[in-house]
Amino acid sequence: GAVVSQHPSRVICKSGTSVKIECRSLDFQATTMFWYRQFPKQSLMLMATSNEGSKATYEQGVEKDKFLINHASLTLSTLTVTSAHPEDSSFYICSARPSANTGELFFGEGSRLTVL
Amino acid sequence: AQSVTQLDSHVSVSEGTPVLLRCNYSSSYSPSLFWYVQHPNKGLQLLLKYTSAATLVKGINGFEAEFKKSETSFHLTKPSAHMSDAAEYFCVVTSIYNQGGKLIFGQGTELSVKP
């Protein structure tokens, strides 16, 4: 099956620093990638839709200047948490939709961010 | 509009007994429905999907689900639970006609399997 790689799987950073998380589709091209945030014992919350070659579309309430998304190629999207604070600590998951668009999304393994 | 409701936040079964995780959906469009499983601190893995073909869908690891339009349900079942089935399960609805196929997630059902 299609594989989505997310890196790093775990990151700890100091408050005020920025952290970049990468999402790569390893064996398919993805025109669209999605970034989710998941709090403990809760469902996934869509943060933004990332389209290759254009600006990301953010969900209501998600700060675009806080969570920078870049979808530079058909196989890579990045999420940068800028000036991280402890309340940004969370599990971030990306997913990718193949350009062939079967409707199915393939998910990365997630990235656990802890801000001290 | 689309929505999905998972009727149980937590289900506990004994190993070897059947599993039933309930999901009801609402959709103004022809829906595609999915069940995903998430193990602790992991991403999501697709168990099965319904995309307007056969209403009884078989997935991986012995799971299956039946799409019932009259009941707007897509319940997940497995005849015999294994310890390794303990995880969080998400029912998901989408449609390419709704906001470009954005996934709508249920709140999740935590499945516990007792020895």
Short mmCIF file of C-alpha atoms in Angstrom, two decimals:
data_model
loop_
_atom_site.label_atom_id
_atom_site.label_comp_id
_atom_site.label_asym_id
_atom_site.label_seq_id
_atom_site.Cartn_x
_atom_site.Cartn_y
_atom_site.Cartn_z
CA GLY A 1 0.00 0.00 0.00
CA ALA A 2 0.92 3.65 -0.27
CA VAL A 3 3.33 4.94 2.35
CA VAL A 4 3.45 8.35 3.97
CA SER A 5 6.53 9.14 6.02
CA GLN A 6 6.47 11.76 8.73
CA HIS A 7 9.59 13.12 10.40
CA PRO A 8 10.49 13.59 13.18
CA SER A 9 8.32 11.18 15.12
CA ARG A 10 9.13 12.94 18.38
CA VAL A 11 10.54 16.39 19.05
CA ILE A 12 11.12 18.34 22.22
CA CYS A 13 11.86 22.03 21.99
CA LYS A 14 12.14 25.09 24.15
CA SER A 15 9.41 27.69 24.28
CA GLY A 16 9.93 30.37 21.65
CA THR A 17 11.72 28.18 19.13
CA SER A 18 10.35 26.95 15.81
CA VAL A 19 9.91 23.35 14.80
CA LYS A 20 9.51 21.89 11.31
CA ILE A 21 7.70 18.63 10.63
CA GLU A 22 8.00 16.91 7.24
CA CYS A 23 5.43 14.79 5.49
CA ARG A 24 6.50 12.76 2.46
CA SER A 25 4.57 10.46 0.17
CA LEU A 26 7.12 7.78 -0.64
CA ASP A 27 5.60 5.90 -3.54
CA PHE A 28 2.96 8.17 -4.99
CA GLN A 29 2.41 11.78 -5.90
CA ALA A 30 0.07 13.78 -3.75
CA THR A 31 -1.44 16.98 -5.03
CA THR A 32 -3.17 17.47 -1.71
CA MET A 33 -1.93 16.86 1.80
CA PHE A 34 -3.74 17.51 5.06
CA TRP A 35 -2.43 18.41 8.49
CA TYR A 36 -4.27 17.33 11.61
CA ARG A 37 -3.78 17.93 15.29
CA GLN A 38 -4.84 15.40 17.87
CA PHE A 39 -5.19 16.00 21.60
CA PRO A 40 -5.06 13.06 24.00
CA LYS A 41 -8.11 10.82 23.86
CA GLN A 42 -9.66 12.97 21.15
CA SER A 43 -10.34 12.73 17.46
CA LEU A 44 -8.30 14.37 14.72
CA MET A 45 -8.82 18.06 14.11
CA LEU A 46 -8.13 19.26 10.59
CA MET A 47 -5.79 22.24 10.68
CA ALA A 48 -5.19 22.94 7.02
CA THR A 49 -5.26 21.60 3.50
CA SER A 50 -1.99 21.83 1.65
CA ASN A 51 -2.01 22.05 -2.13
CA GLU A 52 1.15 21.70 -4.16
CA GLY A 53 2.21 24.98 -5.67
CA SER A 54 -0.37 27.14 -3.93
CA LYS A 55 -1.14 28.55 -0.52
CA ALA A 56 -2.57 26.28 2.12
CA THR A 57 -6.19 26.59 3.15
CA TYR A 58 -6.55 26.89 6.91
CA GLU A 59 -9.51 25.84 8.99
CA GLN A 60 -11.32 28.39 11.08
CA GLY A 61 -9.47 29.21 14.25
CA VAL A 62 -6.07 27.99 13.05
CA GLU A 63 -3.46 30.75 12.92
CA LYS A 64 -1.73 30.69 9.56
CA ASP A 65 1.20 32.72 10.85
CA LYS A 66 1.64 30.28 13.71
CA PHE A 67 1.44 27.12 11.65
CA LEU A 68 3.30 27.66 8.40
CA ILE A 69 2.63 25.11 5.70
CA ASN A 70 4.69 24.67 2.57
CA HIS A 71 3.86 22.13 -0.12
CA ALA A 72 6.86 22.55 -2.37
CA SER A 73 6.60 19.36 -4.38
CA LEU A 74 4.17 16.56 -5.16
CA THR A 75 5.77 14.40 -2.50
CA LEU A 76 6.60 16.79 0.33
CA SER A 77 4.67 19.09 2.64
CA THR A 78 6.08 20.74 5.73
CA LEU A 79 4.44 22.17 8.83
CA THR A 80 6.44 24.70 10.83
CA VAL A 81 5.23 25.59 14.30
CA THR A 82 6.65 29.07 14.86
CA SER A 83 7.51 30.49 18.26
CA ALA A 84 6.22 27.37 19.92
CA HIS A 85 4.57 27.53 23.33
CA PRO A 86 3.63 24.72 25.71
CA GLU A 87 0.02 24.86 24.53
CA ASP A 88 1.26 23.84 21.07
CA SER A 89 2.34 20.51 22.49
CA SER A 90 0.32 17.90 20.68
CA PHE A 91 0.32 15.00 18.24
CA TYR A 92 0.45 16.24 14.66
CA ILE A 93 -0.54 13.90 11.84
CA CYS A 94 -0.32 14.45 8.10
CA SER A 95 -2.17 12.64 5.37
CA ALA A 96 -1.82 12.57 1.62
CA ARG A 97 -4.29 11.98 -1.16
CA PRO A 98 -2.89 10.39 -4.31
CA SER A 99 -3.20 12.57 -7.37
CA ALA A 100 -5.32 9.82 -8.91
CA ASN A 101 -7.84 10.65 -6.15
CA THR A 102 -9.52 7.44 -5.11
CA GLY A 103 -10.97 9.30 -2.13
CA GLU A 104 -8.74 7.45 0.29
CA LEU A 105 -6.16 9.22 2.38
CA PHE A 106 -2.91 7.69 3.58
CA PHE A 107 -1.66 8.81 6.95
CA GLY A 108 1.78 9.42 8.35
CA GLU A 109 2.81 7.93 11.67
CA GLY A 110 2.43 11.25 13.45
CA SER A 111 4.81 13.59 15.23
CA ARG A 112 4.69 14.13 18.98
CA LEU A 113 5.68 17.72 19.79
CA THR A 114 6.52 18.68 23.35
CA VAL A 115 7.27 22.31 24.09
CA LEU A 116 9.01 22.95 27.40
CA ALA B 1 -23.41 18.91 5.12
CA GLN B 2 -21.79 15.79 6.44
CA SER B 3 -21.34 14.41 9.91
CA VAL B 4 -20.52 11.14 11.59
CA THR B 5 -21.40 9.87 15.05
CA GLN B 6 -19.71 7.00 16.80
CA LEU B 7 -22.22 5.86 19.33
CA ASP B 8 -19.79 4.43 21.88
CA SER B 9 -16.69 6.18 23.18
CA HIS B 10 -15.43 2.96 24.72
CA VAL B 11 -16.14 -0.72 24.04
CA SER B 12 -14.73 -3.57 26.07
CA VAL B 13 -14.85 -7.21 24.93
CA SER B 14 -13.22 -10.46 25.92
CA GLU B 15 -10.72 -12.12 23.62
CA GLY B 16 -12.47 -14.47 21.22
CA THR B 17 -15.84 -12.72 21.42
CA PRO B 18 -17.43 -10.61 18.68
CA VAL B 19 -16.71 -6.92 18.22
CA LEU B 20 -19.30 -4.31 17.23
CA LEU B 21 -18.34 -0.66 16.86
CA ARG B 22 -21.25 1.53 15.84
CA CYS B 23 -21.21 4.43 13.41
CA ASN B 24 -24.02 6.55 12.01
CA TYR B 25 -23.49 9.15 9.34
CA SER B 26 -25.30 12.06 7.77
CA SER B 27 -24.57 13.20 4.24
CA SER B 28 -26.27 15.31 1.62
CA TYR B 29 -24.07 13.68 -0.99
CA SER B 30 -23.24 10.16 -2.02
CA PRO B 31 -20.82 9.30 0.75
CA SER B 32 -17.64 7.35 0.92
CA LEU B 33 -17.14 5.79 4.32
CA PHE B 34 -14.00 4.51 5.99
CA TRP B 35 -12.90 2.88 9.19
CA TYR B 36 -9.40 3.68 10.42
CA VAL B 37 -7.54 2.20 13.38
CA GLN B 38 -4.99 4.04 15.49
CA HIS B 39 -2.66 2.35 17.95
CA PRO B 40 -1.14 4.49 20.72
CA ASN B 41 1.18 7.21 19.46
CA LYS B 42 0.81 5.99 15.89
CA GLY B 43 -0.76 7.27 12.71
CA LEU B 44 -3.95 5.92 11.22
CA GLN B 45 -4.26 2.70 9.26
CA LEU B 46 -7.12 2.03 6.90
CA LEU B 47 -9.21 -1.00 7.86
CA LEU B 48 -11.78 -0.82 5.08
CA LYS B 49 -13.71 1.52 2.85
CA TYR B 50 -17.10 1.79 1.19
CA THR B 51 -17.27 3.70 -2.09
CA SER B 52 -20.69 2.82 -3.55
CA ALA B 53 -19.88 -0.70 -4.64
CA ALA B 54 -20.82 -3.72 -2.52
CA THR B 55 -22.59 -2.78 0.69
CA LEU B 56 -20.80 -5.43 2.73
CA VAL B 57 -17.17 -4.48 2.85
CA LYS B 58 -14.40 -6.74 4.03
CA GLY B 59 -11.22 -5.24 5.38
CA ILE B 60 -7.94 -6.27 6.91
CA ASN B 61 -7.48 -8.35 10.06
CA GLY B 62 -10.91 -9.95 9.78
CA PHE B 63 -12.92 -6.75 10.10
CA GLU B 64 -15.95 -6.00 7.99
CA ALA B 65 -18.64 -3.34 7.81
CA GLU B 66 -22.04 -3.08 6.21
CA PHE B 67 -23.33 0.08 4.60
CA LYS B 68 -27.04 0.45 5.37
CA LYS B 69 -28.45 3.49 3.63
CA SER B 70 -31.91 3.15 5.20
CA GLU B 71 -30.37 3.26 8.66
CA THR B 72 -27.51 5.65 7.71
CA SER B 73 -25.17 3.28 9.46
CA PHE B 74 -21.77 1.78 8.80
CA HIS B 75 -21.06 -0.43 11.80
CA LEU B 76 -17.74 -2.25 12.11
CA THR B 77 -17.71 -5.89 13.16
CA LYS B 78 -15.30 -8.74 13.76
CA PRO B 79 -16.34 -12.27 14.71
CA SER B 80 -13.56 -12.90 17.21
CA ALA B 81 -11.48 -10.25 18.98
CA HIS B 82 -7.74 -10.56 19.43
CA MET B 83 -5.64 -8.79 22.02
CA SER B 84 -3.89 -6.93 19.20
CA ASP B 85 -7.21 -5.34 18.20
CA ALA B 86 -7.09 -3.07 21.26
CA ALA B 87 -6.83 0.43 19.78
CA GLU B 88 -8.78 3.54 18.85
CA TYR B 89 -11.13 3.27 15.89
CA PHE B 90 -12.40 6.13 13.78
CA CYS B 91 -15.36 6.15 11.42
CA VAL B 92 -14.91 8.67 8.64
CA VAL B 93 -17.23 10.08 5.97
CA THR B 94 -16.29 12.04 2.91
CA SER B 95 -17.54 12.96 -0.52
CA ILE B 96 -15.68 14.42 -3.46
CA TYR B 97 -18.67 16.70 -3.85
CA ASN B 98 -18.23 18.17 -0.40
CA GLN B 99 -15.36 20.61 -0.04
CA GLY B 100 -13.09 18.63 -2.27
CA GLY B 101 -13.32 15.43 -0.32
CA LYS B 102 -12.51 16.68 3.15
CA LEU B 103 -12.62 13.85 5.69
CA ILE B 104 -15.09 14.17 8.52
CA PHE B 105 -13.99 12.15 11.55
CA GLY B 106 -16.09 10.60 14.25
CA GLN B 107 -15.02 11.09 17.84
CA GLY B 108 -13.47 7.67 18.01
CA THR B 109 -14.20 4.46 19.90
CA GLU B 110 -11.61 2.97 22.16
CA LEU B 111 -11.66 -0.82 22.00
CA SER B 112 -10.33 -2.76 24.96
CA VAL B 113 -9.81 -6.52 24.73
CA LYS B 114 -9.68 -8.52 27.96
CA PRO B 115 -7.79 -11.82 28.14
#
